CSV table of C-alpha atoms and ligand atoms in Angstrom, one decimal:
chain,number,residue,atom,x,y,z
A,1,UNK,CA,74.5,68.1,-26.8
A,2,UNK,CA,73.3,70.3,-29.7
A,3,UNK,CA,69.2,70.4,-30.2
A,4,UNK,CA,68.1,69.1,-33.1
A,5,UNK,CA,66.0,71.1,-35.7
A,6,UNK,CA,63.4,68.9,-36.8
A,7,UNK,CA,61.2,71.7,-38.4
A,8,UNK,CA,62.2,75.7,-39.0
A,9,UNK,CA,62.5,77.0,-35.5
A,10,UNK,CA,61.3,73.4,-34.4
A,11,UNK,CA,63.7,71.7,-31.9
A,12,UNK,CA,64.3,68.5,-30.3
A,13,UNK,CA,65.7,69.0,-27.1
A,14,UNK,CA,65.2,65.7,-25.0
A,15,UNK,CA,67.8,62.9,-23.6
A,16,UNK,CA,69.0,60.1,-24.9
A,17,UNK,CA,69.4,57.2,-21.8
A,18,UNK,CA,71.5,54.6,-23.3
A,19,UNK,CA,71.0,52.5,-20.0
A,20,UNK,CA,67.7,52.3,-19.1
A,21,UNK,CA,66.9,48.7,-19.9
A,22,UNK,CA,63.2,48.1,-17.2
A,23,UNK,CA,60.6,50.6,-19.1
A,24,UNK,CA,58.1,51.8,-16.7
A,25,UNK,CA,59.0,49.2,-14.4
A,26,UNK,CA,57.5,46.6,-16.4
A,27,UNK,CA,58.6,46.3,-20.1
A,28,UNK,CA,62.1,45.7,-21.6
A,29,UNK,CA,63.7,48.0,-23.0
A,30,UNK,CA,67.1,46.2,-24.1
A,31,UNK,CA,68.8,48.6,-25.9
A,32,UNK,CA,67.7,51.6,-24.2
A,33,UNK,CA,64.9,55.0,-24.5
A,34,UNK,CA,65.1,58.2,-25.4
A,35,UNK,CA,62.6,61.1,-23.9
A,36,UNK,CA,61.7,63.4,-26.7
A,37,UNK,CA,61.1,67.1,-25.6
A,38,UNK,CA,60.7,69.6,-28.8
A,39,UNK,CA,60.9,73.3,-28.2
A,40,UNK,CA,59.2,75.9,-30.9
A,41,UNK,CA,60.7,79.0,-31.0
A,42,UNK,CA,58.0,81.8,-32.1
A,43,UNK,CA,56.8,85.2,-30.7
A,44,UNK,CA,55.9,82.8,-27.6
A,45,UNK,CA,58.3,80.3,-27.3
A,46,UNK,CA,57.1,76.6,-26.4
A,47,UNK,CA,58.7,73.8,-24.8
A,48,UNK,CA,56.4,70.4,-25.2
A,49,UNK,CA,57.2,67.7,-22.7
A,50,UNK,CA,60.1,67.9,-20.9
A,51,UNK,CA,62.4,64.3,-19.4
A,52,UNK,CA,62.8,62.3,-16.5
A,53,UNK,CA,63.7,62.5,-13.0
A,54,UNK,CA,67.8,63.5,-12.9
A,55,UNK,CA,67.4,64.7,-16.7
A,56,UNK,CA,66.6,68.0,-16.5
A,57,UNK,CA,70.1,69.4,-16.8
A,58,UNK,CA,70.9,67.7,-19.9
A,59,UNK,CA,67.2,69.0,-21.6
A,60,UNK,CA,68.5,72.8,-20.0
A,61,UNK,CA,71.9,72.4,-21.1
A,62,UNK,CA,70.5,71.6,-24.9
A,63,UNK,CA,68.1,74.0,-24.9
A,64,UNK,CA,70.2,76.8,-24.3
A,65,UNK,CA,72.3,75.9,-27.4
A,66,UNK,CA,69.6,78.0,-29.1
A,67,UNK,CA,67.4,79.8,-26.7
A,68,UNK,CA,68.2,81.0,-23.4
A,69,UNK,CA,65.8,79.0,-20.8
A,70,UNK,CA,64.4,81.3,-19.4
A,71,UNK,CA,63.0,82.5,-22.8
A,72,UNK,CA,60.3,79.9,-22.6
A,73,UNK,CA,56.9,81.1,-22.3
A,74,UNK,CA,54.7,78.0,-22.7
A,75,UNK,CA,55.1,74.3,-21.3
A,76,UNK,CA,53.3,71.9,-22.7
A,77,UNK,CA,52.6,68.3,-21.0
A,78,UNK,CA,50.6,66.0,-23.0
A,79,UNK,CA,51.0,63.6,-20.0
A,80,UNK,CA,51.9,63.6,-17.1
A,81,UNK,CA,53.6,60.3,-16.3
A,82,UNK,CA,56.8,61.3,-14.8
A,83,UNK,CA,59.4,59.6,-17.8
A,84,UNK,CA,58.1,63.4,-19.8
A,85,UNK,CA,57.6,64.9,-16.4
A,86,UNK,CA,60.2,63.9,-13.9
A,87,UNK,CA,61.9,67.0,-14.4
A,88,UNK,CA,59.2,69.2,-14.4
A,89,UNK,CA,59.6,70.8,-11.3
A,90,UNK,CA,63.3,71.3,-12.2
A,91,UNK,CA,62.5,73.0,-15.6
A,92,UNK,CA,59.5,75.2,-14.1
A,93,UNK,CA,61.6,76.2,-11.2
A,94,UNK,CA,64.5,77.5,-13.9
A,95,UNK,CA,62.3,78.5,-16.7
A,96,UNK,CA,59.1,80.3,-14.8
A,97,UNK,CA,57.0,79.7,-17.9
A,98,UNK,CA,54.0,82.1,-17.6
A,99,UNK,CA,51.6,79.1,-18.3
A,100,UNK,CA,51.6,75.6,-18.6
A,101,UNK,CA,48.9,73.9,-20.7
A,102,UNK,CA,47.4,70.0,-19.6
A,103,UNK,CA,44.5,68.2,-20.9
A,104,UNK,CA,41.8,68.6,-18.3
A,105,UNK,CA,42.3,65.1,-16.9
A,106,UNK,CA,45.8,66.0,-16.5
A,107,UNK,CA,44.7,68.7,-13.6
A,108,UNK,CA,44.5,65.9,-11.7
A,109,UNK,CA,47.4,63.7,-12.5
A,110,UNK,CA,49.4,67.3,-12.1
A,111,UNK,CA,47.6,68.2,-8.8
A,112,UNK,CA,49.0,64.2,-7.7
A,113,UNK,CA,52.8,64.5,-8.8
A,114,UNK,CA,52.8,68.4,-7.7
A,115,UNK,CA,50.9,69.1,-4.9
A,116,UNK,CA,51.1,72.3,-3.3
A,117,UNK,CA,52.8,73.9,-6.1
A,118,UNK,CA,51.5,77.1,-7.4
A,119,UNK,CA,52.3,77.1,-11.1
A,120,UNK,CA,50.3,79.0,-13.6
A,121,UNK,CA,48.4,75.8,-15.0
A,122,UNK,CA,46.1,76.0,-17.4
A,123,UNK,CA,43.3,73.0,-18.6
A,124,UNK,CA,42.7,72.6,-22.3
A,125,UNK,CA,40.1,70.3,-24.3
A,126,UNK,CA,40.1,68.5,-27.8
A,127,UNK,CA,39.7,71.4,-30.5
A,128,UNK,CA,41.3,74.1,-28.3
A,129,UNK,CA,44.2,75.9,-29.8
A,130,UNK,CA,47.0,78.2,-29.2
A,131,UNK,CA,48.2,81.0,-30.8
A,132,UNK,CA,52.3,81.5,-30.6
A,133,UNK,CA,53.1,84.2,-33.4
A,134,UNK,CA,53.4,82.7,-37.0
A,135,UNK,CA,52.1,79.2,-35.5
A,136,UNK,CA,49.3,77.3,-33.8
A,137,UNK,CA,48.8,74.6,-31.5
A,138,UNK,CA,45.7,72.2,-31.2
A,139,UNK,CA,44.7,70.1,-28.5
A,140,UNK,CA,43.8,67.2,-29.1
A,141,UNK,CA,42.9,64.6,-26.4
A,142,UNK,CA,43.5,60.7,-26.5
A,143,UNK,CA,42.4,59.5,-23.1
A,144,UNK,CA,43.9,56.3,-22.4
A,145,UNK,CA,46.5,56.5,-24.7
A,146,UNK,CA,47.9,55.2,-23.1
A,147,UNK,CA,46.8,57.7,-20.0
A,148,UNK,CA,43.7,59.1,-18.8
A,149,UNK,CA,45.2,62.7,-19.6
A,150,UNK,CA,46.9,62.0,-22.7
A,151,UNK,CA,46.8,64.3,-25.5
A,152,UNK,CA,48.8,65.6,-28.7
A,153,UNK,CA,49.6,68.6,-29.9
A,154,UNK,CA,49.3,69.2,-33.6
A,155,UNK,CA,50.7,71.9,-35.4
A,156,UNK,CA,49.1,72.9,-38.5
A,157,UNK,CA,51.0,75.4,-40.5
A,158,UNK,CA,54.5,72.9,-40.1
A,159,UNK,CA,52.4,70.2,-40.9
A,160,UNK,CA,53.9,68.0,-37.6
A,161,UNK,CA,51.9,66.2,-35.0
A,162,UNK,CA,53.5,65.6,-31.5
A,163,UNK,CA,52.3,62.2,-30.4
A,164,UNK,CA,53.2,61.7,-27.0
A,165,UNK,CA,53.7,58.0,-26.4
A,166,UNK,CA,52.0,57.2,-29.1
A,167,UNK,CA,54.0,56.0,-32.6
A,168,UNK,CA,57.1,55.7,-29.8
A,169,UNK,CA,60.1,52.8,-29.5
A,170,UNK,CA,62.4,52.0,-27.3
A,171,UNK,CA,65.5,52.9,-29.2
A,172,UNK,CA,68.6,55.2,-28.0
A,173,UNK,CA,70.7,56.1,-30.8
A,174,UNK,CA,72.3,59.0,-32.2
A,175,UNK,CA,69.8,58.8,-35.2
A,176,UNK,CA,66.3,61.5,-34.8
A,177,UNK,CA,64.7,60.4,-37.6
A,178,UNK,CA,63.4,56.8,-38.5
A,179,UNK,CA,65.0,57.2,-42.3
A,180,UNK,CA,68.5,57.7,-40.7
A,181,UNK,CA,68.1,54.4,-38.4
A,182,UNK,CA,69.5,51.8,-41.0
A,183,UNK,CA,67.5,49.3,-39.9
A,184,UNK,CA,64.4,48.5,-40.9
A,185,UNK,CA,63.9,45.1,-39.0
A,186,UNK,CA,65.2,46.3,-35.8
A,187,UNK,CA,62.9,49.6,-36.5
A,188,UNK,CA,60.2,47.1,-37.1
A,189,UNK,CA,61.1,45.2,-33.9
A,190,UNK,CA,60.9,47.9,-31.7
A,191,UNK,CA,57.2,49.5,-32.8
A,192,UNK,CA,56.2,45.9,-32.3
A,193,UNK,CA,58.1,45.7,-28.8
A,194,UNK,CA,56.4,48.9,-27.6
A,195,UNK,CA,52.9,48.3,-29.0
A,196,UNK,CA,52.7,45.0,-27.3
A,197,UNK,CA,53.8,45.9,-24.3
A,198,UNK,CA,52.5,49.4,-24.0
A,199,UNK,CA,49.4,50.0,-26.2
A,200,UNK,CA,48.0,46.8,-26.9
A,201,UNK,CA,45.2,46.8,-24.1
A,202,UNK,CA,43.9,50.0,-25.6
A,203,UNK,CA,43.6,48.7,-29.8
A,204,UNK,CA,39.8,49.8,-30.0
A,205,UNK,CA,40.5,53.3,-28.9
A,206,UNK,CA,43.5,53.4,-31.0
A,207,UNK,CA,41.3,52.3,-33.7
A,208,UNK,CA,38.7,55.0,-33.3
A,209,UNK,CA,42.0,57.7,-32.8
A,210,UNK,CA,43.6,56.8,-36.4
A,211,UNK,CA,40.7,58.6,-38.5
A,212,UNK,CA,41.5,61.7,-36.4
A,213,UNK,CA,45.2,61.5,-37.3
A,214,UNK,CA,44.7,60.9,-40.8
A,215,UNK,CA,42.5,63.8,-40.7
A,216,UNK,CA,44.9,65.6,-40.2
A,217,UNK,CA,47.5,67.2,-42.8
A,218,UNK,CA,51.2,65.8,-41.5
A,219,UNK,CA,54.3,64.9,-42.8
A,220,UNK,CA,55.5,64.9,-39.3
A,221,UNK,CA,54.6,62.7,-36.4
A,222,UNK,CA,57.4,63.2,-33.7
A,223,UNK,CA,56.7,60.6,-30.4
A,224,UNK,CA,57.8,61.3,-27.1
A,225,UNK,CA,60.1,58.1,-27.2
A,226,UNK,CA,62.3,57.2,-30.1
A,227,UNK,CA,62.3,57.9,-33.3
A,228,UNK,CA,60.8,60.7,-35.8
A,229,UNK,CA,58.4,60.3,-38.8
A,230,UNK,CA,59.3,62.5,-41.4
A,231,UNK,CA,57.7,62.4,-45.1
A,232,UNK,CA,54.3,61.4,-46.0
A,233,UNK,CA,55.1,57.9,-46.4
A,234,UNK,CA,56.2,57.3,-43.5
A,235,UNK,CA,53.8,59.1,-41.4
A,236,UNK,CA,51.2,56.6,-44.0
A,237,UNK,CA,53.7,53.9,-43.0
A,238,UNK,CA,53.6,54.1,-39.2
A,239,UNK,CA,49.9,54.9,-39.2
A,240,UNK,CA,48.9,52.0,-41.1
A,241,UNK,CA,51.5,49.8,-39.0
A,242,UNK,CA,49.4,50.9,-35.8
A,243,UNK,CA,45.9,49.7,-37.6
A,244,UNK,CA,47.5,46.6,-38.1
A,245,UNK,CA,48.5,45.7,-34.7
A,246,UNK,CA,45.2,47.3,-33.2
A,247,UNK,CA,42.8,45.5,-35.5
A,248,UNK,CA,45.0,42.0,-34.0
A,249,UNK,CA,43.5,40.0,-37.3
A,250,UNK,CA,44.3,36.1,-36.9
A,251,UNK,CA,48.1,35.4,-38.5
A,252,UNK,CA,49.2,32.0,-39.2
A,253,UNK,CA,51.6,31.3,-36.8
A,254,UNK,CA,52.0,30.0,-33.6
A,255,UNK,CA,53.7,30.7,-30.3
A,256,UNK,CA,54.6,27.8,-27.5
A,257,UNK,CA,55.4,29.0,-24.6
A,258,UNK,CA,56.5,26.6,-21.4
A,259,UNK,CA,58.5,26.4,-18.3
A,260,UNK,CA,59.4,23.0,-17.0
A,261,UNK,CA,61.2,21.2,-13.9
A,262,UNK,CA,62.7,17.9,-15.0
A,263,UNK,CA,62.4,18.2,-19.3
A,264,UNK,CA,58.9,16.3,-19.2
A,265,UNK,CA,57.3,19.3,-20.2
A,266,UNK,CA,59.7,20.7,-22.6
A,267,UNK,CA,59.5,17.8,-24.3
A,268,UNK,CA,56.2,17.9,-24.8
A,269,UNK,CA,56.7,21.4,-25.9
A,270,UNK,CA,58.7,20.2,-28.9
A,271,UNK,CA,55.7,17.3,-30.1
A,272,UNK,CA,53.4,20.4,-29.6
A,273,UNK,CA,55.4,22.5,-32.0
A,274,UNK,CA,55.6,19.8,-34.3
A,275,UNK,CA,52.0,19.6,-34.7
A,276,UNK,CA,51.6,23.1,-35.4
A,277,UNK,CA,54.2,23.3,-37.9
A,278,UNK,CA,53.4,19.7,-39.8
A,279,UNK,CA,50.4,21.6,-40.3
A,280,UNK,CA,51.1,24.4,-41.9
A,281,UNK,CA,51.8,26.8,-39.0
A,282,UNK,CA,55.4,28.4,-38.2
A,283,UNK,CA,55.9,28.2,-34.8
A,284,UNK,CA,58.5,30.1,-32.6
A,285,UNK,CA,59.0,28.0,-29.0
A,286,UNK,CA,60.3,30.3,-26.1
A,287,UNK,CA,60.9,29.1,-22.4
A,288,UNK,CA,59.1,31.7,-20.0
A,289,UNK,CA,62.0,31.5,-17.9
A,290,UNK,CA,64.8,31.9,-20.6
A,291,UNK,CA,62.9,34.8,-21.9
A,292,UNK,CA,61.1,38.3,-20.9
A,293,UNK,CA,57.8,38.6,-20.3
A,294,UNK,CA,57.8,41.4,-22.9
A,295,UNK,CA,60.0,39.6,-25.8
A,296,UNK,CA,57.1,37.1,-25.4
A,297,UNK,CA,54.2,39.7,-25.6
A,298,UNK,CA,56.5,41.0,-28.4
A,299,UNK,CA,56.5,37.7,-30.1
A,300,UNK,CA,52.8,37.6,-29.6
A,301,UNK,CA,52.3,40.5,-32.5
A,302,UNK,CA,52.7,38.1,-35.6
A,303,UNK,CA,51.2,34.8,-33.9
A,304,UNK,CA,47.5,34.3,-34.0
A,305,UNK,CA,47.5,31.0,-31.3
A,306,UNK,CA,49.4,30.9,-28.2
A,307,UNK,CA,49.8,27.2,-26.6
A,308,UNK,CA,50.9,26.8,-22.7
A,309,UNK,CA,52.9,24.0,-21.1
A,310,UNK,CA,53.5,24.1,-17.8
A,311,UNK,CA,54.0,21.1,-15.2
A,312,UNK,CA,52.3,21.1,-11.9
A,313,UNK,CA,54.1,22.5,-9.0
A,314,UNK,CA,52.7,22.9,-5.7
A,315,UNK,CA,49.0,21.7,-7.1
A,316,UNK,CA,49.5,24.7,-9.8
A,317,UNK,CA,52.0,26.3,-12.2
A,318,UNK,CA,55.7,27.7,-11.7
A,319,UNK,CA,56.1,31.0,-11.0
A,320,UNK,CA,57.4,32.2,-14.4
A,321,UNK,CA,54.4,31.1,-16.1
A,322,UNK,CA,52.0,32.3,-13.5
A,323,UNK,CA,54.0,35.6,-14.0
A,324,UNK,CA,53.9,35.8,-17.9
A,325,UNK,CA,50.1,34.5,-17.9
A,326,UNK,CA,48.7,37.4,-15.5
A,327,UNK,CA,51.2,40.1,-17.9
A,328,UNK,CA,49.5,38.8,-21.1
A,329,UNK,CA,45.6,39.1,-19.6
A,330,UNK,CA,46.6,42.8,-18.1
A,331,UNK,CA,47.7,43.7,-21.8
A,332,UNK,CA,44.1,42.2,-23.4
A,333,UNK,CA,45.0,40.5,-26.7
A,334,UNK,CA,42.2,39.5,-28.8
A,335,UNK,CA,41.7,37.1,-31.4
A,336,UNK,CA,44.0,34.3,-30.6
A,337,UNK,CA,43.5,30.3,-30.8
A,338,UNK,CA,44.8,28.7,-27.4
A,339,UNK,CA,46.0,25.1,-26.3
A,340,UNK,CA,47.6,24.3,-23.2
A,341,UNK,CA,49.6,20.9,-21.4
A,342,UNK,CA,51.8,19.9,-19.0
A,343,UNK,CA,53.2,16.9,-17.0
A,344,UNK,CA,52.4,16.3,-13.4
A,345,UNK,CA,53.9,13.8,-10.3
A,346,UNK,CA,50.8,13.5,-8.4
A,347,UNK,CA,48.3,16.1,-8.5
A,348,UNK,CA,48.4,17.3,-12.0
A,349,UNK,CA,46.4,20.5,-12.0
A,350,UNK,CA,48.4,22.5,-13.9
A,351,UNK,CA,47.1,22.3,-17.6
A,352,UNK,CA,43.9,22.6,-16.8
A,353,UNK,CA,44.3,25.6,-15.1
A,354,UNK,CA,46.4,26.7,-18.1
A,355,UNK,CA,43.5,26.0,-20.5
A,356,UNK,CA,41.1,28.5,-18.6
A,357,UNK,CA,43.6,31.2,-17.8
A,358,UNK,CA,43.7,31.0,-22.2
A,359,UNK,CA,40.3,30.9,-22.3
A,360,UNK,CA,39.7,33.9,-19.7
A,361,UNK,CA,41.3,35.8,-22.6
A,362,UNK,CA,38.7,35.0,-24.9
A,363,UNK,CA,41.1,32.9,-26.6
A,364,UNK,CA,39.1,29.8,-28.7
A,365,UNK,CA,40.2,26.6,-27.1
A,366,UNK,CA,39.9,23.4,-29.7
A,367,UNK,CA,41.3,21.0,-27.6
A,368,UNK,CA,41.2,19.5,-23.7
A,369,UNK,CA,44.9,20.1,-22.4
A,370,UNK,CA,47.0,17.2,-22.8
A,371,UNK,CA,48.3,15.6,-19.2
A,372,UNK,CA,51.3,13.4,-19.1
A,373,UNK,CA,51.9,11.3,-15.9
A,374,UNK,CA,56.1,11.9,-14.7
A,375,UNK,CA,57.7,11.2,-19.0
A,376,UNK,CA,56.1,10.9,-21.9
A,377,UNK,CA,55.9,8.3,-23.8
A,378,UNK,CA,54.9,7.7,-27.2
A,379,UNK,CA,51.3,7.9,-26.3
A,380,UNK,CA,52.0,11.6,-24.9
A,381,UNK,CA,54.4,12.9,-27.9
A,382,UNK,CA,51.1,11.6,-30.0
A,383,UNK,CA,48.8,13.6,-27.7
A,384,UNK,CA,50.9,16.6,-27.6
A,385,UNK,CA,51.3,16.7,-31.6
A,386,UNK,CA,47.3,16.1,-32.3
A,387,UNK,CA,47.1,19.0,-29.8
A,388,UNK,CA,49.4,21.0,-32.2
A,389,UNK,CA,47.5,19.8,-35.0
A,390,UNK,CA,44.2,21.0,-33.5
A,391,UNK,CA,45.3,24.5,-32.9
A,392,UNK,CA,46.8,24.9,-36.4
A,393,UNK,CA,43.8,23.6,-37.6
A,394,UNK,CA,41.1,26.1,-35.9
A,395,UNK,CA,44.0,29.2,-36.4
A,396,UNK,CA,43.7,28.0,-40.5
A,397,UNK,CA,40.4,28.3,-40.0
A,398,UNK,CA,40.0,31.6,-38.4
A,399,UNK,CA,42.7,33.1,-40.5
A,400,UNK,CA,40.1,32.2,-43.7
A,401,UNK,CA,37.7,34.1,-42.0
B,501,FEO,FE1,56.4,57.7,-22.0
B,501,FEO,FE2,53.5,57.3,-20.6
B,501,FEO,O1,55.2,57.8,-20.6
């Protein structure tokens, strides 16, 4: 339970929860989270973020292995969603900071979760700053990332940017920084994972929020989830990771996903895939029911097409697709080839209405879904695999620019 020292008189002091596996409700997070709080000791001492509900003790306990709690003069929230501020009220109540500093969106979000409380709150702006002692802090707003309050807090003479959400993963471990992880594909995983399923929606602004970071001088960029960035190169390395995934270029590769009743569809699945790949696309199937909703969206980061199958069920689609299908629109991705078929009994509306859920995501559709009538036959598996073809063909295409 010792805090961290991640910079001189710089402290992580936040939880590790080695169980949490249903991120905000919506998002895996298989292997756990961590809530990053980081406390600067300095002529005014400064605790940034704090953790969630029923965590507070364990961020106290911490903390007093190097400053006595009640030593804190400054709270910081950079947002207010209640994984960082859950135990707010606990830490406040023991701590009696003398103010606490939100973005000026986050009056609001604080007024919401707090009501009634009279804490010494004060609103800052982008460009605002702090002076501790030896240190400063600036304010720096990001609205909508991924909050309407967001903001970070950069400190200058350490060289260290405090990111909030942003730059996070859903890892618990025992490591702090991302060089003491060990591995780099599961590291690589996980920004994927929590971009995906977290970020994705707002790439533009994340775009336009990059120049300000790299205007910056850091060699530190320490998220509110997961892992730190220490070194130049890898505060370069994460930045130009998150450009990547925000830009969403067209890649060369393909994702199927399907459900299915009675193995009609699935088998189409496969003569779909088969397509795709005989032309030159890698392909990775994945059954909406077998798998999350957020390993798919994960899966989604290196595929430039996304092809539906679903059979018809109660004159539309199953439940799992209908599911998956409303979670990828909410999360906006952009730039993607679609495709989309199914088998049917009777009414058979299912792929078409496949085709223009793709298409209501701007996705560029090169092909009329492919029906099949109870099994497919030959004439099907041809269908389904010149459907395949078609998709590779306009993702090539795209990809060339
Ligand atoms: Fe990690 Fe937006 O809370």
């Amino acid at each position: 339970m010792k805090p961290v020292e991640i910079k001189k008189d710089i402290f992580w002091v936040g939880c590790v929860d080695y169980d949490h596996r249903d991120f905000h409700g919506y998002s895996r997070s298989p292997e756990g989270t961590t809530y990053n709080a980081y406390l600067i000791k300095d002529e005014k001492n400064v605790l940034i973020d704090t953790v969630s509900v029923g965590m507070g003790g364990t961020l106290l306990c911490r903390l007093a292995k190097t400053l006595p709690p009640e030593k804190v003069d400054y709270i910081i929230c950079n947002h207010m969603e209640l994984d960082h501020q859950g135990a707010l009220a606990q830490i406040v109540e023991r701590v009696k900071p003398e103010k606490i500093f939100v973005s000026q969106t986050g009056l609001k979000s604080m007024a919401g979760y707090f009501a009634g409380k009279d804490w010494p709150v004060v609103a800052v702006k982008s460009g605002d700053s702090i002076s501790i002692g030896k240190r400063t802090i600036v304010f720096q707003e990001t609205r909508m990332l991924h909050w309407p309050d967001s903001m970070v807090s950069y400190i200058p003479e350490d060289r260290l940017l405090i990111s909030n959400d942003i730059f996070g993963q859903n890892i618990a471990s025992s490591a702090r920084f991302a060089d003491e992880f060990g591995d780099d594909a599961e590291m690589e995983k996980r920004i994927k994972e929590y971009f995906y399923n977290i970020v994705l929606p707002y790439s533009p602004i994340v775009l336009k929020a990059l120049p300000i970071v790299e205007s910056l001088d850091i060699d530190m960029i320490a998220p509110d989830h997961g892992l730190i960035f220490r070194g130049e190169k890898a505060v370069r390395g994460i930045i130009e990771r998150y450009r990547v995934m925000a830009e969403q270029k067209p890649q060369q590769r393909a994702l199927v996903m399907y459900d299915t009743m009675w193995h009609s569809t699935e088998h189409m699945a496969y003569a779909v895939v088969s397509g795709l790949e005989e032309n030159g696309v890698p392909t990775r199937l994945m059954s909406v029911k077998q798998n999350h909703h957020s390993a798919i969206m994960t899966e989604l980061a290196d595929c430039g097409a996304v092809v539906a199958g679903c059979p018809t069920h109660n004159n539309g689609i199953l439940p799992h697709m209908a599911a998956q299908l409303a979670y990828m629109k909410g999360l906006r991705p952009l730039n993607r080839v679609g495709g989309a078929f199914g088998s049917y009994g009777w009414s058979g509306e299912a792929p078409k209405q496949l085709q223009e859920a793709l298409a209501g995501m701007q996705m560029e559709m090169p092909a009329e879904p492919v029906r099949c009538n109870w099994a497919p036959d030959k004439e099907t598996f041809r269908a389904c695999h010149e459907l395949g073809k078609a998709v590779a063909e306009c993702l090539k295409k795209k990809c060339q620019g």
